[in-house]
Structures are given as structure tokens and as C-alpha cells.
C-alpha positions as CSV (number, residue, x, y, z in Angstrom):
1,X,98.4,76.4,140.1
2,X,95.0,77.8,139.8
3,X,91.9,78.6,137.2
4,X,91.1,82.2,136.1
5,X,88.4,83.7,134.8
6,X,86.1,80.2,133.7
7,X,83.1,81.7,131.6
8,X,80.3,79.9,129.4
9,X,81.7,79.9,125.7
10,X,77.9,80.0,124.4
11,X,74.2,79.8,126.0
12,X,71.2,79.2,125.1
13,X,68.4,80.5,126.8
14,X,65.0,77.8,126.9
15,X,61.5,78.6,127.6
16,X,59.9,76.8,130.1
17,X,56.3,75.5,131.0
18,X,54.9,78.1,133.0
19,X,55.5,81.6,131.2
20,X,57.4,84.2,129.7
21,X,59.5,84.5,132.7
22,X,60.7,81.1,133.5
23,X,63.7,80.6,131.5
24,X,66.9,78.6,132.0
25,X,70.3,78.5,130.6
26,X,72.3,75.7,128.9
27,X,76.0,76.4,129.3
28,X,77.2,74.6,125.6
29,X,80.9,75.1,126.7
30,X,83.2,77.0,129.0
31,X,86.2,78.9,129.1
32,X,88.8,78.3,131.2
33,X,92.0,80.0,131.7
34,X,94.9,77.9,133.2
35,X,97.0,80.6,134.9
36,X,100.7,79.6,134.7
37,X,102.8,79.1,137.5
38,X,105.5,76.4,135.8
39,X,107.0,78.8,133.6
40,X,105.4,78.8,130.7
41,X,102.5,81.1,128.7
42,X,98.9,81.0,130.3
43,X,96.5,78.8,128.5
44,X,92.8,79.5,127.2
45,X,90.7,76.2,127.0
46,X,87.6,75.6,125.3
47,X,85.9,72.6,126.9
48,X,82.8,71.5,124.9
49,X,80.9,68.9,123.9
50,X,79.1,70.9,121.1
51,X,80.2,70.3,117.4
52,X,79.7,74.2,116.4
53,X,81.8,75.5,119.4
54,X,84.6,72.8,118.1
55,X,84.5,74.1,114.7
56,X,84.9,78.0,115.5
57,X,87.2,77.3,117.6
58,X,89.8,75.2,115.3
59,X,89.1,77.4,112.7
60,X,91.5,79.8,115.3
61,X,94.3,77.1,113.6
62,X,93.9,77.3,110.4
63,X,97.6,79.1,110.3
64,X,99.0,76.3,112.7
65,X,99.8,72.7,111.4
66,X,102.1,70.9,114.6
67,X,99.6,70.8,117.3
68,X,100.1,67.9,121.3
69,X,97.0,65.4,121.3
70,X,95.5,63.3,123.8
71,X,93.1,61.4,124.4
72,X,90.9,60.5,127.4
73,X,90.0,56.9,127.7
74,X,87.2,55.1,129.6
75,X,88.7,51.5,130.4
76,X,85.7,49.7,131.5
77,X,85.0,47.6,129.6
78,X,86.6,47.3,125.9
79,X,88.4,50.9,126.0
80,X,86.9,54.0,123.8
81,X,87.6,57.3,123.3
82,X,85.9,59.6,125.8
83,X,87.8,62.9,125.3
84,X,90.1,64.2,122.7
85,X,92.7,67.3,123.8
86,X,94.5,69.7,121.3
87,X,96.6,72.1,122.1
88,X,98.8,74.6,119.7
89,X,100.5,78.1,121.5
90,X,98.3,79.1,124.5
91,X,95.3,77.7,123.2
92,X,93.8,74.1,123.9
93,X,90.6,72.4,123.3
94,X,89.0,69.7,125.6
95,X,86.5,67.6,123.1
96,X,84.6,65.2,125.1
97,X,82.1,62.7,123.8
98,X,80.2,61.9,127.4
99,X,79.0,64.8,129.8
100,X,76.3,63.4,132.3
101,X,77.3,59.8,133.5
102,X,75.4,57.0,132.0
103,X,75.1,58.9,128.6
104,X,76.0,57.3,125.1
105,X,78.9,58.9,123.9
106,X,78.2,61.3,120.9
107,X,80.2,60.7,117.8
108,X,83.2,62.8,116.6
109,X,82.5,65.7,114.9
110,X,82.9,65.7,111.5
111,X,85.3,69.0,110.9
112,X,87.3,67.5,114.2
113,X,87.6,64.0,111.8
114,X,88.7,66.2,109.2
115,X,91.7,68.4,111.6
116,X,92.9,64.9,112.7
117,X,93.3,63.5,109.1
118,X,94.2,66.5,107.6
119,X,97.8,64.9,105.9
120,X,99.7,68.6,106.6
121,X,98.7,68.5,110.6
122,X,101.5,66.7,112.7
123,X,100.7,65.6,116.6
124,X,102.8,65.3,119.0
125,X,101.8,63.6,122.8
126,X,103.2,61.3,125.2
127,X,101.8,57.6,124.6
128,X,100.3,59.1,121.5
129,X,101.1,55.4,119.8
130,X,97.8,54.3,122.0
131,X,95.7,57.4,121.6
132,X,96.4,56.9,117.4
133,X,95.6,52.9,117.4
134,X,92.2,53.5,119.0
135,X,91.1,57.0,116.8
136,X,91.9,54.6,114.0
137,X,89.5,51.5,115.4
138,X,86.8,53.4,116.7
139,X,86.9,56.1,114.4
140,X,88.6,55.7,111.2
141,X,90.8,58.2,111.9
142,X,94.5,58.0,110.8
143,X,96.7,60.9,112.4
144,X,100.3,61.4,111.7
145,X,102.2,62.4,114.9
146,X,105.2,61.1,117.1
147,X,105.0,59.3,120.6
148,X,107.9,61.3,122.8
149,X,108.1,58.4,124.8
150,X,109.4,56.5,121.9
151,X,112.9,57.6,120.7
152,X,112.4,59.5,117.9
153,X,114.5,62.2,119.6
154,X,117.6,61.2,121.8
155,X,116.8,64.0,124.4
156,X,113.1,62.1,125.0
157,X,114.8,58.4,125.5
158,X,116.0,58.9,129.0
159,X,112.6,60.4,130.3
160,X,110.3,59.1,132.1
161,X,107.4,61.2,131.8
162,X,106.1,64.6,130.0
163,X,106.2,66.3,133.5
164,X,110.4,65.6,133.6
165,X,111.0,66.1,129.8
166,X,109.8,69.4,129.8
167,X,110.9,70.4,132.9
168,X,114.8,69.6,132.0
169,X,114.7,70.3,128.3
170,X,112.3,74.1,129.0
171,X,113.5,74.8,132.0
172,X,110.0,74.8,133.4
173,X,108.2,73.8,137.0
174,X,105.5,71.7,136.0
175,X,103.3,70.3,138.8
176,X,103.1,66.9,139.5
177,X,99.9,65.3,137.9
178,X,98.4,64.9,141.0
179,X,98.8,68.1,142.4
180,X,95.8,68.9,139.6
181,X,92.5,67.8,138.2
182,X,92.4,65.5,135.4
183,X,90.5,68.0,133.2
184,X,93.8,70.6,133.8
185,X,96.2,68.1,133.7
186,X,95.1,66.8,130.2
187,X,95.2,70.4,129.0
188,X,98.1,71.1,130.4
189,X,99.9,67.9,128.8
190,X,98.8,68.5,125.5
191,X,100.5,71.9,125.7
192,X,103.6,70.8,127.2
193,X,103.4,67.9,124.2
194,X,103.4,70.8,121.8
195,X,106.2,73.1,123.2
196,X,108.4,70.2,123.8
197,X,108.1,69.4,120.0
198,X,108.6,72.7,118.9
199,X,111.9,72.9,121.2
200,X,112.8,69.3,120.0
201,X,112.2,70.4,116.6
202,X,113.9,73.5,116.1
203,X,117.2,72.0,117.9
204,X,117.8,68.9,115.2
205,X,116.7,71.1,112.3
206,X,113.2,69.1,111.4
């Protein structure tokens, strides 16, 4: 399990008191590439917290409409939404609202609002039931997905967890969560959430 080839999505370069020549950059997002190990495809992430990166890069979906979500909570407190995770193929996106500790988390964007509600976009994740009730309090947002740790497939009733569903039903090695960092990890799910959807899907006929 390893990173490959992490790499600022945008920068911006700012002057700075004291001349032409001081300058510093602002990294606005970063690329990382989650090299595979568990059997499955590599996977590109985006992770930003910068509304114009978010909408060039969902644009990349506009073909796509079954997609794993997650979210990222911060429990102290009454709970809120401090990340959102998307994932369709071998790309994922890492949204998160709070990126220096202390901060007030920035709002949704508005064409991310509009991906979640769109009515022809189904998401898929593992406790997704939670993730959907508190987009819908904070946020307005309604999605339309399935939990797969509810039984709306036979195959995901027995499971325990997305690591062992997808490793019996795809035939995969999937690390155990804490063999990885939480940033991987939540990319990784919402992959895994996708491609055991797809697999789930195309085996009842939905």
C-alpha cells in the first residue's frame, strides 16, 4: 500500500511585502495517486477544499450516474459534516470543509449540492443511511443511494464490513483500515462502495 506521484492540482502564486522576488505558493488541492496492491485499478484523488477545483473535476462525470459516498464526520460536539468522498471508476474526490484546525467549516459548494441532488445520480456506501440523514439536516441535501450494510442485496447481509464484502464478493486484498491513513482509507472505501455496487448490480439484473 503506498502513494504515488502526489502533485498540487492548482497554485497560486502571492506577492509578498518586500519585492518582486518574494513570492509564495498556495497549494489549492493535490493529487494523489493510490497505487493498488488489493487487486483492483489504481486510483487518482483530488483532495480540495476549493469550489472551482470541485467543479472541474465532477464535470469528469458528467457521463457517470452510480457513484460510493462518504462522509467524514467531526463528533465533538453535535456531529457535522467535515468531508464528503466520491468515487466513480478510478477516480475519487476528497471534499473537505475544514483544513487548518480551529477553522469554521466552509459551506458546500453549490455545483457539489447540485451532483448530490441530481435525481439520476445513485450512491452507494457503507452506513450511507447516516452520511444521508445528516447531508439532509445540515445541508438540505436529499441523495438517493443504498446503505450495503442494510439488506438490500442478500450477498451484503452476512458482511460485516466493506473491507470483507469486497474482498469475498471481487476477489480482492483490501488492507485492513488500520493498516492506512484515514484520508486513503476514505478514498479507498468510497471506491470499493462503488465497484461492489456495480458487481452487486449487474448480478440481480438492476
Amino acid at each position: 500500500w503506498r502513494q504515488d506521484g502526489a502533485h498540487a492540482a492548482t497554485a497560486v502564486h502571492v506577492d509578498l511585502p518586500g519585492g518582486d522576488e518574494a513570492m509564495r505558493v498556495i497549494l489549492k488541492g493535490l493529487y494523489v495517486t493510490l497505487v493498488s496492491t488489493w487487486g483492483g485499478p489504481d486510483i487518482k484523488v483530488l483532495r480540495t477544499s476549493t469550489e472551482s477545483e470541485v467543479a472541474d473535476f465532477l464535470r469528469g462525470w458528467d457521463h457517470d450516474v452510480e457513484f460510493g459516498l462518504a462522509t467524514e464526520v467531526e463528533e465533538s460536539g453535535a456531529p457535522w459534516t467535515k468531508a464528503v468522498h466520491l468515487a466513480a471508476g478510478s477516480r475519487a474526490l476528497s471534499f473537505n470543509r475544514v483544513t487548518v484546525r480551529g477553522e469554521a467549516p466552509r459551506p458546500l459548494p453549490e455545483c457539489l449540492h447540485d451532483f448530490l441532488r441530481n435525481k439520476s445520480h445513485t450512491f452507494y456506501g457503507w452506513g450511507l443511511l447516516h452520511a444521508a440523514q445528516l447531508l439532509a439536516f445540515e445541508h438540505r441535501v436529499f441523495v438517493r443511494g443504498v446503505d450495503l450494510s442494510g439488506r438490500s442485496w442478500p450477498e451484503a447481509a452476512g458482511s460485516h464490513d466493506l473491507r470483507s464484502l469486497s474482498n469475498e464478493l471481487l476477489n480482492m486484498t483490501v488492507p485492513s483500515k488500520s493498516d492506512v491513513t484515514n484520508a486513503d482509507w476514505s478514498s479507498l472505501g468510497v471506491h470499493l462502495s462503488w465497484a461492489v455496487a456495480r458487481h452487486l448490480s449487474a448480478r440481480h439484473g438492476d
